[in-house]
GROMACS .gro file of C-alpha atoms in nm:
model
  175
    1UNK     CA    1  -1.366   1.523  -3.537
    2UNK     CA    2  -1.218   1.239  -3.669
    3UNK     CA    3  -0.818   1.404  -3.558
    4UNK     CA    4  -0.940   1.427  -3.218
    5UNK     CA    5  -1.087   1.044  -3.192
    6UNK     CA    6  -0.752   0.957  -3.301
    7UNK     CA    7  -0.555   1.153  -3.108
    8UNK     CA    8  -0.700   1.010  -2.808
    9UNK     CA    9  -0.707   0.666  -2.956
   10UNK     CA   10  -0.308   0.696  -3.011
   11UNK     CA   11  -0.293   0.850  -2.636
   12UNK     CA   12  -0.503   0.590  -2.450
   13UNK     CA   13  -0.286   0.312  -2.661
   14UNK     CA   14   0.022   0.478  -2.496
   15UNK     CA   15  -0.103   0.476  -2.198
   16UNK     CA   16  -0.194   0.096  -2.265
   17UNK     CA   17   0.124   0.021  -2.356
   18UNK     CA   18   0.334   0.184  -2.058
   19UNK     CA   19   0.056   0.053  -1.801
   20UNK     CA   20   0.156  -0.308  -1.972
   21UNK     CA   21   0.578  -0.236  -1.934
   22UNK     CA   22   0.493  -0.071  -1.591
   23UNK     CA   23   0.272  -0.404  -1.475
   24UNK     CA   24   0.575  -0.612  -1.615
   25UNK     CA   25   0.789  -0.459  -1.421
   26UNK     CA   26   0.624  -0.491  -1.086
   27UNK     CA   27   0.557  -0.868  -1.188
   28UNK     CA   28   0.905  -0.935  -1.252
   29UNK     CA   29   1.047  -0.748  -0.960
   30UNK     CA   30   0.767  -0.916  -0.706
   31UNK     CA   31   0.893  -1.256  -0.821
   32UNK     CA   32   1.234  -1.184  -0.758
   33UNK     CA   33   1.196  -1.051  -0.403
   34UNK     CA   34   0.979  -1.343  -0.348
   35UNK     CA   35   1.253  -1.568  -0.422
   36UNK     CA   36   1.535  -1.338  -0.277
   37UNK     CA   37   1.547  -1.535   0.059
   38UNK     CA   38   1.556  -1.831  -0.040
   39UNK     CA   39   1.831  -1.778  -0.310
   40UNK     CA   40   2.033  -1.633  -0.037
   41UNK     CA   41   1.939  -1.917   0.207
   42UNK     CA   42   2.076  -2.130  -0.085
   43UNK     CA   43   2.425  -1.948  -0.156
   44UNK     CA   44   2.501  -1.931   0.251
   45UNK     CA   45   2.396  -2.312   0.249
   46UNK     CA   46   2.618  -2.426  -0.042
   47UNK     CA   47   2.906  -2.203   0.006
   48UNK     CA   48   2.897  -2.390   0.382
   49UNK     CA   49   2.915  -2.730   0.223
   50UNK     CA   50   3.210  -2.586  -0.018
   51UNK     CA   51   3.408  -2.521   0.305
   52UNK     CA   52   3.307  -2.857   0.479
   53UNK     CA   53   3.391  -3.065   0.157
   54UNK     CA   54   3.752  -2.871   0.139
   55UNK     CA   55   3.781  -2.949   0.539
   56UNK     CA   56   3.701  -3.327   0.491
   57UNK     CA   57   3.917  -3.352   0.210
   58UNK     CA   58   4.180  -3.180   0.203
   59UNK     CA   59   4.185  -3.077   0.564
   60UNK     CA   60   4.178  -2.722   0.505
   61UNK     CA   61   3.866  -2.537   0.537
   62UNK     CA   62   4.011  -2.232   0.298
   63UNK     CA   63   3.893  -2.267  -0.017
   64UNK     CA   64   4.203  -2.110  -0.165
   65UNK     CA   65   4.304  -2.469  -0.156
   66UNK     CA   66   4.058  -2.535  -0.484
   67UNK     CA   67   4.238  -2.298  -0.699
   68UNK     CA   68   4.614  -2.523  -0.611
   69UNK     CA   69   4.433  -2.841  -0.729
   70UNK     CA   70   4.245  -2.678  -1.019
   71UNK     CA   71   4.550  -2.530  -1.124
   72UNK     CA   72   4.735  -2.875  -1.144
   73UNK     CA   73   4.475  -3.065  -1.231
   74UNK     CA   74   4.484  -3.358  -1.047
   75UNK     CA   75   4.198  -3.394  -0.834
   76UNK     CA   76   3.814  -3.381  -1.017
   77UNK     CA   77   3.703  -3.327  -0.672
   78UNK     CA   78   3.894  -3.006  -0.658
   79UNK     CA   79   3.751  -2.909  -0.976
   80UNK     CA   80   3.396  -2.994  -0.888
   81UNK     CA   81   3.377  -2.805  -0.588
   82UNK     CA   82   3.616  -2.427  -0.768
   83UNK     CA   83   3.294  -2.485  -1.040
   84UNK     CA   84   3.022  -2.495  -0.743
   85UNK     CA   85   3.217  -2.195  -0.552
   86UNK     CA   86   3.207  -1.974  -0.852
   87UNK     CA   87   2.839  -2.047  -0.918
   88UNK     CA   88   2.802  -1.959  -0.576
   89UNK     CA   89   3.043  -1.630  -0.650
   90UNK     CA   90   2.785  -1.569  -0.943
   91UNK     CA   91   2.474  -1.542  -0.722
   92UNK     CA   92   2.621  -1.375  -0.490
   93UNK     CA   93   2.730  -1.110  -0.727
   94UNK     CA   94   2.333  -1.130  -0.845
   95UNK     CA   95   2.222  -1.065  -0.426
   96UNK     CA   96   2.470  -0.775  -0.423
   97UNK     CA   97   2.291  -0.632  -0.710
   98UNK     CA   98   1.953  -0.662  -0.565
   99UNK     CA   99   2.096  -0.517  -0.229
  100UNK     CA  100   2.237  -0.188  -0.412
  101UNK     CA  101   1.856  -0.149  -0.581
  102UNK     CA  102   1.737  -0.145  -0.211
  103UNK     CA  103   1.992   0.133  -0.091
  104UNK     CA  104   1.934   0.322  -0.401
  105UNK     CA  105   1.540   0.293  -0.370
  106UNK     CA  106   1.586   0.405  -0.014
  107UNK     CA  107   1.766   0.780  -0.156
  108UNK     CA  108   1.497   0.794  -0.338
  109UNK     CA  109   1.357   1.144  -0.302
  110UNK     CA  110   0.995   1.091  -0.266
  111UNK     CA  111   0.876   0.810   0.011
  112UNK     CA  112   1.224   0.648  -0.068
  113UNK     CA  113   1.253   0.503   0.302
  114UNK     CA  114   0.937   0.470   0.378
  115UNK     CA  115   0.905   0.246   0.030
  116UNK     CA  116   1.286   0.085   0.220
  117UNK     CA  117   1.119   0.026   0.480
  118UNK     CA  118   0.837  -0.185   0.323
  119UNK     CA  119   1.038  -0.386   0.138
  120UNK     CA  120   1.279  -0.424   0.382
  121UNK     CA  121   1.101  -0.576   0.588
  122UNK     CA  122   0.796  -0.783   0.354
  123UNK     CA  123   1.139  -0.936   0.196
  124UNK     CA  124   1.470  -0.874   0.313
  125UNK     CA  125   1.405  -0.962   0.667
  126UNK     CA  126   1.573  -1.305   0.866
  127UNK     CA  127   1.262  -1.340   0.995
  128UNK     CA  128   0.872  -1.333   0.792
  129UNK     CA  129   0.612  -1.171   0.926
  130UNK     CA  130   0.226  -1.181   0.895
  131UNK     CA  131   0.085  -0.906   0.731
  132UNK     CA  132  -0.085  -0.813   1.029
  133UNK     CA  133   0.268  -0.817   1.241
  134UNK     CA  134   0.406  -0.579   0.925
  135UNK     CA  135   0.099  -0.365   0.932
  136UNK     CA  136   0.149  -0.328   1.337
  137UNK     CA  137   0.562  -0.254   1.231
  138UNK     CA  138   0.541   0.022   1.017
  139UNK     CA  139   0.234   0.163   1.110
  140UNK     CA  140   0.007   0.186   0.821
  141UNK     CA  141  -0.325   0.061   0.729
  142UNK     CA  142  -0.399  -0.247   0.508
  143UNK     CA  143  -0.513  -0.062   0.217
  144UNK     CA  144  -0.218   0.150   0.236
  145UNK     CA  145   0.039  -0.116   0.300
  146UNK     CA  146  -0.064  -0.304   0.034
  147UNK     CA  147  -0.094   0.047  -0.207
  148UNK     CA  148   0.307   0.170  -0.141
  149UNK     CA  149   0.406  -0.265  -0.108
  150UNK     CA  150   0.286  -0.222  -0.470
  151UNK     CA  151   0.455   0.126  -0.582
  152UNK     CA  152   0.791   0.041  -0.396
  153UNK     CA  153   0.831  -0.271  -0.590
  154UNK     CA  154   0.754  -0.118  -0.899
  155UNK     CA  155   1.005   0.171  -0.804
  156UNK     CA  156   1.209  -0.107  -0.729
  157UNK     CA  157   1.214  -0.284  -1.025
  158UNK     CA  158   1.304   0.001  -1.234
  159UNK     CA  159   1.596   0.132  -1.022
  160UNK     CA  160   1.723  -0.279  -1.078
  161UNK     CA  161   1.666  -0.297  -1.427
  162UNK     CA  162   1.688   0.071  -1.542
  163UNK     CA  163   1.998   0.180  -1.338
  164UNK     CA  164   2.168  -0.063  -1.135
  165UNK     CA  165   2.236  -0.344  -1.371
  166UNK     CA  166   2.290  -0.136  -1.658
  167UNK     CA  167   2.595   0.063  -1.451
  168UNK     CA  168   2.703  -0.339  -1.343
  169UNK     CA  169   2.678  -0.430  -1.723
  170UNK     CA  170   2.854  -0.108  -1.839
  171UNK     CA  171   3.116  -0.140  -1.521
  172UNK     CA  172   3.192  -0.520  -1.643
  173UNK     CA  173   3.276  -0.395  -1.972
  174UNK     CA  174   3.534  -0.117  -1.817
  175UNK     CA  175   3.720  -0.372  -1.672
   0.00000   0.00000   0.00000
């Protein structure tokens, strides 16, 4: 008797301890998609004043001109702005990512567009809706919205971190 209390002991304590990656997951994935607009709001915004700043200038809205007066180094301006254009190059690199979890979540075999949809539209949409305007969209019930919201992030979370980034990682490596 006392095999079988342990047995189940060891399987409820891996069930504990996926449950626990599985809720990390979804945590870290629903923070990121909560901030996903905004970052994006951010890199359109500062890769804008980039190009105004290289208009005012230098009178030449192409930021090609950056590189030319890195390259010589004589303008800390110039330098300035090629360091703020390839943090903005970095996040965008970082949205691309996130947009390639999206399309891979939506080939997804089961509910992959419906969970597409859902997301597509709670996070990746120009505009925000109210729950009850999403609800009224994609035709489901509360309880249900709020039931696949939850499994499509999850989903989503582990195409990010189990697929797409590693192939990113492995891809940077190649080259």
């Amino acid at each position: 008797m006392g095999k079988t209390k342990n047995g189940l002991e060891r399987l409820m304590n891996s069930f504990k301890i996926y449950d626990e990656f599985d809720e990390k997951v979804y945590h870290d994935a629903h923070l990121l998609l909560n901030i996903y607009s905004d970052v994006l709001w951010g890199i359109k915004n500062s890769y804008t004043n980039i190009v105004c700043e290289c208009k005012e200038i230098y009178g030449n809205s192409s930021v090609a001109v950056l590189d030319v007066m890195t390259e010589f180094g004589s303008d800390l301006k110039a330098k300035l702005l090629h360091e703020q254009l390839e943090d903005t190059e970095a996040s965008k690199v970082i949205i691309d990512i996130i947009n390639s979890a999206l399309l891979r979540l939506k080939t997804y075999p089961k509910k992959g567009e419906a969970y597409h949809k859902i997301l597509n539209a709670t996070y990746f949409s120009d505009k925000k809706y109210e729950v009850q305007d999403l609800l009224d969209m994609l035709e489901l019930s509360r309880s249900t919205y709020f039931r696949q919201r939850k499994k499509a992030i999850s989903l989503f979370g582990v195409i990010l971190w189990g697929y797409v980034l590693p192939e990113f990682i492995s891809n940077m490596r190649l080259d």
